[in-house]
PDB file of C-alpha atoms in Angstrom:
ATOM      1  CA  MET E 192     -21.270  -1.975  -3.459  1.00 52.00           C
ATOM      2  CA  SER E 193     -21.295  -5.726  -4.000  1.00 64.00           C
ATOM      3  CA  PHE E 194     -18.217  -7.898  -4.219  1.00 72.00           C
ATOM      4  CA  ILE E 195     -17.257 -11.477  -3.451  1.00 82.00           C
ATOM      5  CA  LYS E 196     -15.279 -11.881  -0.224  1.00 90.00           C
ATOM      6  CA  THR E 197     -13.061 -14.802  -1.140  1.00 91.00           C
ATOM      7  CA  THR E 198     -11.504 -14.585   2.305  1.00 93.00           C
ATOM      8  CA  GLU E 199     -14.838 -15.789   3.701  1.00 92.00           C
ATOM      9  CA  GLN E 200     -15.489 -18.550   1.178  1.00 93.00           C
ATOM     10  CA  ASP E 201     -15.632 -22.176   2.313  1.00 95.00           C
ATOM     11  CA  SER E 202     -12.267 -23.906   2.727  1.00 96.00           C
ATOM     12  CA  ASN E 203     -10.967 -26.198   0.009  1.00 96.00           C
ATOM     13  CA  HIS E 204     -10.640 -28.836   2.747  1.00 97.00           C
ATOM     14  CA  ASN E 205     -13.244 -30.403   4.994  1.00 96.00           C
ATOM     15  CA  HIS E 206     -13.434 -32.633   8.064  1.00 97.00           C
ATOM     16  CA  LEU E 207     -10.249 -31.084   9.397  1.00 97.00           C
ATOM     17  CA  GLU E 208     -10.825 -32.656  12.804  1.00 97.00           C
ATOM     18  CA  LYS E 209     -10.476 -36.104  11.229  1.00 97.00           C
ATOM     19  CA  MET E 210      -7.059 -35.407   9.679  1.00 98.00           C
ATOM     20  CA  ARG E 211      -3.829 -36.675  11.188  1.00 98.00           C
ATOM     21  CA  VAL E 212      -1.264 -34.032  12.185  1.00 98.00           C
ATOM     22  CA  SER E 213       0.834 -34.861   9.134  1.00 98.00           C
ATOM     23  CA  GLU E 214      -2.189 -34.330   6.876  1.00 98.00           C
ATOM     24  CA  LEU E 215      -3.025 -31.021   8.520  1.00 98.00           C
ATOM     25  CA  LEU E 216       0.519 -29.738   8.106  1.00 98.00           C
ATOM     26  CA  LYS E 217       0.841 -30.860   4.492  1.00 98.00           C
ATOM     27  CA  ASN E 218      -2.497 -29.329   3.540  1.00 98.00           C
ATOM     28  CA  ILE E 219      -1.746 -26.029   5.287  1.00 98.00           C
ATOM     29  CA  ASN E 220       1.595 -25.941   3.500  1.00 98.00           C
ATOM     30  CA  GLN E 221      -0.065 -26.686   0.177  1.00 97.00           C
ATOM     31  CA  GLU E 222      -2.421 -23.747   0.657  1.00 97.00           C
ATOM     32  CA  ASP E 223       0.459 -21.479   1.711  1.00 97.00           C
ATOM     33  CA  LYS E 224       2.324 -22.185  -1.535  1.00 97.00           C
ATOM     34  CA  SER E 225      -0.263 -20.157  -3.435  1.00 97.00           C
ATOM     35  CA  VAL E 226       0.461 -16.950  -1.512  1.00 98.00           C
ATOM     36  CA  PRO E 227       3.701 -15.808  -3.231  1.00 98.00           C
ATOM     37  CA  HIS E 228       2.038 -16.251  -6.630  1.00 98.00           C
ATOM     38  CA  ALA E 229      -0.848 -14.033  -5.540  1.00 98.00           C
ATOM     39  CA  VAL E 230       1.636 -11.416  -4.321  1.00 98.00           C
ATOM     40  CA  GLU E 231       3.491 -11.577  -7.634  1.00 98.00           C
ATOM     41  CA  LYS E 232       0.350 -10.576  -9.503  1.00 98.00           C
ATOM     42  CA  ALA E 233       0.096  -7.464  -7.320  1.00 98.00           C
ATOM     43  CA  ILE E 234       3.671  -6.211  -7.908  1.00 98.00           C
ATOM     44  CA  PRO E 235       2.581  -3.396 -10.280  1.00 98.00           C
ATOM     45  CA  GLN E 236       0.204  -2.123  -7.593  1.00 98.00           C
ATOM     46  CA  ILE E 237       2.904  -2.389  -4.936  1.00 98.00           C
ATOM     47  CA  GLU E 238       5.363  -0.513  -7.137  1.00 98.00           C
ATOM     48  CA  ALA E 239       2.938   2.357  -7.705  1.00 98.00           C
ATOM     49  CA  LEU E 240       2.432   2.804  -3.967  1.00 98.00           C
ATOM     50  CA  VAL E 241       6.130   2.484  -3.099  1.00 98.00           C
ATOM     51  CA  GLN E 242       6.981   5.240  -5.566  1.00 98.00           C
ATOM     52  CA  GLN E 243       4.570   7.545  -3.751  1.00 98.00           C
ATOM     53  CA  ILE E 244       5.987   6.595  -0.354  1.00 98.00           C
ATOM     54  CA  VAL E 245       9.588   7.202  -1.406  1.00 98.00           C
ATOM     55  CA  GLU E 246       8.735  10.618  -2.791  1.00 98.00           C
ATOM     56  CA  LYS E 247       6.879  11.660   0.365  1.00 98.00           C
ATOM     57  CA  LEU E 248       9.543  10.359   2.765  1.00 98.00           C
ATOM     58  CA  LYS E 249      12.293  12.086   0.809  1.00 98.00           C
ATOM     59  CA  ASN E 250      10.445  15.333   1.455  1.00 98.00           C
ATOM     60  CA  GLY E 251      10.000  14.918   5.191  1.00 98.00           C
ATOM     61  CA  GLY E 252       6.826  12.846   5.246  1.00 98.00           C
ATOM     62  CA  ARG E 253       5.957   9.746   7.243  1.00 98.00           C
ATOM     63  CA  LEU E 254       4.349   6.372   6.545  1.00 98.00           C
ATOM     64  CA  PHE E 255       1.345   5.249   8.584  1.00 98.00           C
ATOM     65  CA  TYR E 256      -0.135   1.747   8.752  1.00 98.00           C
ATOM     66  CA  MET E 257      -3.679   1.301  10.048  1.00 98.00           C
ATOM     67  CA  GLY E 258      -5.502  -1.937  10.775  1.00 97.00           C
ATOM     68  CA  ALA E 259      -7.526  -3.995  13.218  1.00 96.00           C
ATOM     69  CA  GLY E 260      -6.733  -7.386  14.737  1.00 94.00           C
ATOM     70  CA  THR E 261      -4.136  -9.408  12.823  1.00 95.00           C
ATOM     71  CA  SER E 262      -3.819  -6.732  10.131  1.00 97.00           C
ATOM     72  CA  GLY E 263      -3.133  -4.016  12.687  1.00 97.00           C
ATOM     73  CA  ARG E 264      -0.570  -6.147  14.495  1.00 97.00           C
ATOM     74  CA  LEU E 265       1.264  -6.929  11.272  1.00 98.00           C
ATOM     75  CA  GLY E 266       1.517  -3.220  10.496  1.00 98.00           C
ATOM     76  CA  ILE E 267       2.891  -2.508  13.962  1.00 98.00           C
ATOM     77  CA  VAL E 268       5.474  -5.298  13.632  1.00 97.00           C
ATOM     78  CA  ASP E 269       6.691  -3.943  10.304  1.00 98.00           C
ATOM     79  CA  ALA E 270       6.836  -0.361  11.573  1.00 98.00           C
ATOM     80  CA  SER E 271       8.662  -1.321  14.766  1.00 97.00           C
ATOM     81  CA  GLU E 272      11.367  -3.184  12.847  1.00 96.00           C
ATOM     82  CA  CYS E 273      12.334  -0.219  10.651  1.00 97.00           C
ATOM     83  CA  PRO E 274      14.396   1.725  13.236  1.00 96.00           C
ATOM     84  CA  PRO E 275      16.674  -1.176  14.299  1.00 94.00           C
ATOM     85  CA  THR E 276      17.029  -2.504  10.752  1.00 96.00           C
ATOM     86  CA  PHE E 277      17.564   0.749   8.875  1.00 96.00           C
ATOM     87  CA  GLY E 278      18.539   3.244  11.583  1.00 95.00           C
ATOM     88  CA  VAL E 279      15.568   5.528  10.889  1.00 96.00           C
ATOM     89  CA  PRO E 280      13.668   7.527  13.547  1.00 96.00           C
ATOM     90  CA  HIS E 281      10.876   5.763  15.400  1.00 96.00           C
ATOM     91  CA  ASP E 282       8.337   8.246  14.082  1.00 97.00           C
ATOM     92  CA  LEU E 283       9.111   7.676  10.392  1.00 98.00           C
ATOM     93  CA  VAL E 284       6.972   4.540  10.043  1.00 98.00           C
ATOM     94  CA  ILE E 285       4.051   4.374  12.482  1.00 98.00           C
ATOM     95  CA  GLY E 286       1.646   1.497  13.068  1.00 98.00           C
ATOM     96  CA  LEU E 287      -1.840   2.144  14.465  1.00 98.00           C
ATOM     97  CA  ILE E 288      -4.319  -0.511  15.592  1.00 97.00           C
ATOM     98  CA  ALA E 289      -8.020  -0.222  16.360  1.00 96.00           C
ATOM     99  CA  GLY E 290      -8.413  -0.224  20.128  1.00 95.00           C
ATOM    100  CA  GLY E 291      -4.982   1.266  20.811  1.00 94.00           C
ATOM    101  CA  ASP E 292      -1.837  -0.393  22.116  1.00 91.00           C
ATOM    102  CA  SER E 293      -3.747  -2.743  24.428  1.00 90.00           C
ATOM    103  CA  ALA E 294      -5.231  -4.356  21.308  1.00 93.00           C
ATOM    104  CA  ILE E 295      -1.775  -5.537  20.247  1.00 93.00           C
ATOM    105  CA  ARG E 296      -2.027  -8.399  22.753  1.00 90.00           C
ATOM    106  CA  LYS E 297      -5.732  -8.665  23.467  1.00 90.00           C
ATOM    107  CA  ALA E 298      -8.672  -8.002  21.151  1.00 84.00           C
ATOM    108  CA  VAL E 299     -10.713  -4.908  22.000  1.00 87.00           C
ATOM    109  CA  GLU E 300     -14.375  -5.608  21.282  1.00 79.00           C
ATOM    110  CA  PHE E 301     -15.999  -3.588  18.499  1.00 85.00           C
ATOM    111  CA  ALA E 302     -12.980  -1.243  18.171  1.00 92.00           C
ATOM    112  CA  GLU E 303     -12.750  -1.966  14.458  1.00 94.00           C
ATOM    113  CA  ASP E 304     -16.380  -0.912  13.938  1.00 94.00           C
ATOM    114  CA  SER E 305     -15.782   2.769  14.769  1.00 95.00           C
ATOM    115  CA  THR E 306     -16.198   5.143  11.840  1.00 95.00           C
ATOM    116  CA  THR E 307     -14.511   8.051  13.637  1.00 96.00           C
ATOM    117  CA  GLN E 308     -11.678   6.722  15.808  1.00 97.00           C
ATOM    118  CA  GLY E 309      -9.264   6.022  12.943  1.00 97.00           C
ATOM    119  CA  TRP E 310      -9.119   9.674  11.948  1.00 98.00           C
ATOM    120  CA  VAL E 311      -8.865  10.696  15.612  1.00 97.00           C
ATOM    121  CA  ASP E 312      -5.860   8.386  16.019  1.00 97.00           C
ATOM    122  CA  LEU E 313      -4.174   9.893  12.968  1.00 98.00           C
ATOM    123  CA  GLN E 314      -4.799  13.438  14.166  1.00 97.00           C
ATOM    124  CA  GLU E 315      -2.887  12.670  17.364  1.00 97.00           C
ATOM    125  CA  TYR E 316       0.184  12.454  15.107  1.00 98.00           C
ATOM    126  CA  LYS E 317      -0.768  15.633  13.220  1.00 98.00           C
ATOM    127  CA  VAL E 318      -1.085  13.709   9.966  1.00 98.00           C
ATOM    128  CA  SER E 319      -0.791  15.927   6.899  1.00 98.00           C
ATOM    129  CA  SER E 320      -0.503  15.932   3.127  1.00 98.00           C
ATOM    130  CA  LYS E 321       3.230  15.267   3.553  1.00 98.00           C
ATOM    131  CA  ASP E 322       2.404  11.743   4.750  1.00 98.00           C
ATOM    132  CA  VAL E 323       1.163   8.440   3.328  1.00 98.00           C
ATOM    133  CA  VAL E 324      -1.484   6.321   5.075  1.00 98.00           C
ATOM    134  CA  ILE E 325      -1.920   2.623   4.246  1.00 98.00           C
ATOM    135  CA  GLY E 326      -4.968   0.724   5.460  1.00 98.00           C
ATOM    136  CA  ILE E 327      -4.525  -3.006   6.069  1.00 98.00           C
ATOM    137  CA  ALA E 328      -7.587  -5.280   6.122  1.00 97.00           C
ATOM    138  CA  ALA E 329      -7.884  -8.766   4.687  1.00 96.00           C
ATOM    139  CA  SER E 330     -11.620  -8.425   4.119  1.00 94.00           C
ATOM    140  CA  GLY E 331     -11.410  -4.836   2.909  1.00 96.00           C
ATOM    141  CA  THR E 332     -14.465  -3.921   4.971  1.00 95.00           C
ATOM    142  CA  THR E 333     -13.085  -2.667   8.305  1.00 96.00           C
ATOM    143  CA  PRO E 334     -14.890   0.626   9.201  1.00 96.00           C
ATOM    144  CA  TYR E 335     -12.029   1.894  11.406  1.00 97.00           C
ATOM    145  CA  VAL E 336      -9.684   1.762   8.412  1.00 98.00           C
ATOM    146  CA  ILE E 337     -12.046   2.763   5.601  1.00 98.00           C
ATOM    147  CA  SER E 338     -13.356   5.864   7.371  1.00 98.00           C
ATOM    148  CA  ALA E 339      -9.834   7.028   8.200  1.00 98.00           C
ATOM    149  CA  LEU E 340      -8.729   6.714   4.571  1.00 98.00           C
ATOM    150  CA  GLU E 341     -11.799   8.600   3.397  1.00 98.00           C
ATOM    151  CA  LYS E 342     -10.874  11.478   5.705  1.00 98.00           C
ATOM    152  CA  CYS E 343      -7.305  11.327   4.426  1.00 98.00           C
ATOM    153  CA  ASN E 344      -8.576  11.668   0.863  1.00 98.00           C
ATOM    154  CA  GLU E 345     -10.577  14.727   1.891  1.00 98.00           C
ATOM    155  CA  ASN E 346      -7.376  16.238   3.289  1.00 98.00           C
ATOM    156  CA  ASN E 347      -5.197  15.524   0.250  1.00 98.00           C
ATOM    157  CA  ILE E 348      -3.233  12.744   1.961  1.00 98.00           C
ATOM    158  CA  ILE E 349      -1.948   9.870  -0.197  1.00 98.00           C
ATOM    159  CA  THR E 350      -3.772   6.641   0.682  1.00 98.00           C
ATOM    160  CA  GLY E 351      -3.058   3.007  -0.075  1.00 98.00           C
ATOM    161  CA  CYS E 352      -4.270  -0.334   1.172  1.00 98.00           C
ATOM    162  CA  ILE E 353      -3.393  -4.009   1.442  1.00 98.00           C
ATOM    163  CA  THR E 354      -6.417  -6.268   1.126  1.00 98.00           C
ATOM    164  CA  CYS E 355      -7.143  -9.806  -0.008  1.00 97.00           C
ATOM    165  CA  ASN E 356     -10.393  -9.221  -1.899  1.00 95.00           C
ATOM    166  CA  HIS E 357     -11.060  -7.606  -5.255  1.00 94.00           C
ATOM    167  CA  ASN E 358     -13.008  -4.356  -5.435  1.00 94.00           C
ATOM    168  CA  SER E 359     -13.621  -4.044  -1.695  1.00 96.00           C
ATOM    169  CA  PRO E 360     -14.816  -0.847   0.018  1.00 96.00           C
ATOM    170  CA  LEU E 361     -11.255  -0.370   1.277  1.00 97.00           C
ATOM    171  CA  SER E 362      -9.867  -0.565  -2.257  1.00 97.00           C
ATOM    172  CA  GLN E 363     -12.439   1.977  -3.372  1.00 97.00           C
ATOM    173  CA  ALA E 364     -11.333   4.312  -0.567  1.00 98.00           C
ATOM    174  CA  SER E 365      -7.640   4.008  -1.515  1.00 98.00           C
ATOM    175  CA  LYS E 366      -5.823   5.974  -4.169  1.00 98.00           C
ATOM    176  CA  TYR E 367      -3.257   3.177  -4.469  1.00 98.00           C
ATOM    177  CA  PRO E 368      -4.911  -0.158  -3.614  1.00 98.00           C
ATOM    178  CA  ILE E 369      -2.971  -3.406  -3.364  1.00 98.00           C
ATOM    179  CA  GLU E 370      -5.170  -6.480  -3.792  1.00 98.00           C
ATOM    180  CA  VAL E 371      -3.596  -9.868  -3.066  1.00 98.00           C
ATOM    181  CA  VAL E 372      -6.346 -12.435  -3.601  1.00 96.00           C
ATOM    182  CA  VAL E 373      -5.235 -15.625  -1.887  1.00 97.00           C
ATOM    183  CA  GLY E 374      -8.602 -17.397  -1.945  1.00 96.00           C
ATOM    184  CA  PRO E 375     -10.305 -19.352   0.846  1.00 96.00           C
ATOM    185  CA  GLU E 376      -8.423 -20.049   4.052  1.00 97.00           C
ATOM    186  CA  PHE E 377      -7.577 -23.564   5.274  1.00 97.00           C
ATOM    187  CA  VAL E 378      -9.831 -22.902   8.254  1.00 97.00           C
ATOM    188  CA  THR E 379     -12.770 -21.040   6.725  1.00 97.00           C
ATOM    189  CA  GLY E 380     -12.545 -17.310   7.387  1.00 95.00           C
ATOM    190  CA  SER E 381      -9.321 -17.498   9.420  1.00 96.00           C
ATOM    191  CA  SER E 382      -7.571 -14.629   7.651  1.00 95.00           C
ATOM    192  CA  ARG E 383      -4.606 -14.785  10.040  1.00 95.00           C
ATOM    193  CA  MET E 384      -3.409 -17.620   7.780  1.00 97.00           C
ATOM    194  CA  LYS E 385      -2.922 -17.060   4.020  1.00 98.00           C
ATOM    195  CA  ALA E 386      -4.185 -13.486   4.081  1.00 97.00           C
ATOM    196  CA  GLY E 387      -1.914 -12.641   7.007  1.00 98.00           C
ATOM    197  CA  THR E 388       1.048 -14.201   5.245  1.00 98.00           C
ATOM    198  CA  ALA E 389       0.292 -12.206   2.102  1.00 98.00           C
ATOM    199  CA  GLN E 390       0.038  -8.974   4.072  1.00 98.00           C
ATOM    200  CA  LYS E 391       3.360  -9.657   5.802  1.00 98.00           C
ATOM    201  CA  LEU E 392       5.076 -10.323   2.471  1.00 98.00           C
ATOM    202  CA  VAL E 393       3.749  -7.078   1.003  1.00 98.00           C
ATOM    203  CA  LEU E 394       4.739  -5.087   4.080  1.00 98.00           C
ATOM    204  CA  ASN E 395       8.267  -6.503   3.818  1.00 98.00           C
ATOM    205  CA  MET E 396       8.389  -5.439   0.188  1.00 98.00           C
ATOM    206  CA  ILE E 397       7.097  -1.939   0.872  1.00 98.00           C
ATOM    207  CA  THR E 398       9.451  -0.943   3.680  1.00 98.00           C
ATOM    208  CA  THR E 399      12.519  -2.781   2.374  1.00 98.00           C
ATOM    209  CA  SER E 400      12.298  -1.319  -1.123  1.00 98.00           C
ATOM    210  CA  THR E 401      11.516   2.122   0.312  1.00 98.00           C
ATOM    211  CA  MET E 402      14.486   2.082   2.692  1.00 98.00           C
ATOM    212  CA  ILE E 403      16.810   0.938  -0.075  1.00 98.00           C
ATOM    213  CA  GLN E 404      15.591   3.802  -2.241  1.00 98.00           C
ATOM    214  CA  LEU E 405      16.228   6.187   0.665  1.00 98.00           C
ATOM    215  CA  GLY E 406      19.842   5.007   0.883  1.00 96.00           C
ATOM    216  CA  HIS E 407      19.787   2.916   4.058  1.00 96.00           C
ATOM    217  CA  VAL E 408      21.317  -0.148   2.369  1.00 96.00           C
ATOM    218  CA  LYS E 409      24.716  -0.302   0.678  1.00 93.00           C
ATOM    219  CA  GLY E 410      25.448  -3.231  -1.601  1.00 93.00           C
ATOM    220  CA  ASN E 411      23.228  -5.653   0.248  1.00 95.00           C
ATOM    221  CA  LYS E 412      24.135  -4.635   3.789  1.00 93.00           C
ATOM    222  CA  MET E 413      22.176  -2.827   6.528  1.00 94.00           C
ATOM    223  CA  VAL E 414      24.809  -0.122   7.032  1.00 93.00           C
ATOM    224  CA  ASP E 415      22.549   2.028   9.230  1.00 94.00           C
ATOM    225  CA  MET E 416      21.281  -0.707  11.553  1.00 94.00           C
ATOM    226  CA  GLN E 417      21.127   0.039  15.267  1.00 91.00           C
ATOM    227  CA  LEU E 418      23.706  -1.795  17.381  1.00 91.00           C
ATOM    228  CA  SER E 419      21.161  -3.004  19.909  1.00 89.00           C
ATOM    229  CA  ASN E 420      22.626  -6.410  20.778  1.00 93.00           C
ATOM    230  CA  ASN E 421      25.816  -8.455  20.558  1.00 94.00           C
ATOM    231  CA  LYS E 422      24.679 -10.241  17.414  1.00 94.00           C
ATOM    232  CA  LEU E 423      24.307  -6.966  15.540  1.00 93.00           C
ATOM    233  CA  VAL E 424      27.613  -5.632  16.873  1.00 95.00           C
ATOM    234  CA  ASP E 425      29.304  -8.785  15.592  1.00 95.00           C
ATOM    235  CA  ARG E 426      27.546  -8.461  12.230  1.00 95.00           C
ATOM    236  CA  GLY E 427      28.568  -4.817  11.941  1.00 95.00           C
ATOM    237  CA  THR E 428      32.161  -5.643  12.829  1.00 96.00           C
ATOM    238  CA  LYS E 429      32.357  -8.248  10.078  1.00 96.00           C
ATOM    239  CA  MET E 430      30.834  -5.821   7.579  1.00 95.00           C
ATOM    240  CA  ILE E 431      33.514  -3.243   8.378  1.00 96.00           C
ATOM    241  CA  MET E 432      36.293  -5.844   8.162  1.00 96.00           C
ATOM    242  CA  LYS E 433      35.162  -6.842   4.705  1.00 93.00           C
ATOM    243  CA  GLU E 434      34.579  -3.298   3.439  1.00 92.00           C
ATOM    244  CA  ILE E 435      37.893  -1.708   4.448  1.00 94.00           C
ATOM    245  CA  ASN E 436      40.101  -4.765   5.074  1.00 94.00           C
ATOM    246  CA  VAL E 437      41.031  -4.186   8.707  1.00 95.00           C
ATOM    247  CA  SER E 438      41.432  -6.549  11.661  1.00 95.00           C
ATOM    248  CA  GLU E 439      38.498  -7.558  13.830  1.00 96.00           C
ATOM    249  CA  ALA E 440      39.846  -5.517  16.732  1.00 96.00           C
ATOM    250  CA  GLU E 441      40.192  -2.372  14.631  1.00 95.00           C
ATOM    251  CA  ALA E 442      36.782  -2.877  13.044  1.00 95.00           C
ATOM    252  CA  LEU E 443      35.152  -3.222  16.469  1.00 95.00           C
ATOM    253  CA  HIS E 444      36.975  -0.104  17.678  1.00 95.00           C
ATOM    254  CA  LEU E 445      35.734   1.877  14.681  1.00 95.00           C
ATOM    255  CA  LEU E 446      32.193   0.618  15.184  1.00 95.00           C
ATOM    256  CA  ASN E 447      32.167   1.559  18.877  1.00 93.00           C
ATOM    257  CA  GLN E 448      33.644   4.947  18.061  1.00 93.00           C
ATOM    258  CA  HIS E 449      31.319   5.920  15.208  1.00 94.00           C
ATOM    259  CA  LYS E 450      28.147   4.004  16.233  1.00 90.00           C
ATOM    260  CA  SER E 451      27.227   2.673  12.776  1.00 92.00           C
ATOM    261  CA  VAL E 452      28.803   0.731   9.930  1.00 95.00           C
ATOM    262  CA  ARG E 453      28.256   3.610   7.512  1.00 92.00           C
ATOM    263  CA  ASN E 454      29.938   6.179   9.761  1.00 93.00           C
ATOM    264  CA  ALA E 455      32.783   3.851  10.660  1.00 94.00           C
ATOM    265  CA  VAL E 456      33.640   3.150   7.025  1.00 93.00           C
ATOM    266  CA  LYS E 457      33.238   6.780   5.967  1.00 91.00           C
ATOM    267  CA  ASN E 458      35.422   8.178   8.714  1.00 92.00           C
ATOM    268  CA  TYR E 459      38.107   5.565   8.125  1.00 88.00           C
ATOM    269  CA  LYS E 460      38.218   6.282   4.396  1.00 87.00           C
ATOM    270  CA  ASP E 461      38.181  10.041   4.981  1.00 83.00           C
ATOM    271  CA  GLY E 462      41.103   9.696   7.371  1.00 79.00           C
ATOM    272  CA  ARG E 463      43.123   7.799   4.754  1.00 75.00           C
ATOM    273  CA  LYS E 464      42.764  10.512   2.130  1.00 61.00           C
TER     274      LYS E 464
END
């Protein structure tokens, strides 16, 4: 299969080492401005995948992210933020990275080149046709990810991907590909830049829209968020005060008693009936 890897094309800028700091920053920012427009073009693809995810999660399934390097780390970040933000179990959205957890901080040489380890990693979680697996790779050529998705397809598991090239091997291995073509990077080939930003934006869209569809947001508030620090306790208290018109002290008491904004409001309203 032949395709043009725009993520590897020569930068639109040259002689970067001769630029002043202000020039570097302005030019990086100028390149970054193109990313949301590229994401916008992919919204129909994102929607198609989200619909599949919502359906599977409503029926007891899970969402897996798989990637290597920056892509893998972005998937892990997004997965790890779902429980505190939406109050969901830690095993509902799972991020896997080539090379295992040690690769989150330090690159593991050649881990992304394995054509078997991705499926092995998924099997440790007893992946099944109830689940959805999304491969993340800017280039769309990462063997660790592609081979895992191919095995998922063989086992009737819904697959999707987030990539920044058209018609890549990863897209071909995905039932629901998302292609966000951001063009050449400011530093040639440094896909942690525009491609990474695009992937992060799409990941935000996927999990946020999914969790809203699953009922973890009311109005525009995170009513199921975990109360893991004083900032979130204060936020939850204010949400309760506004929703049921009680004092700060009573709202805090309700929050401490019922452990979430949703439960606090529900129990208060039920008690008033």
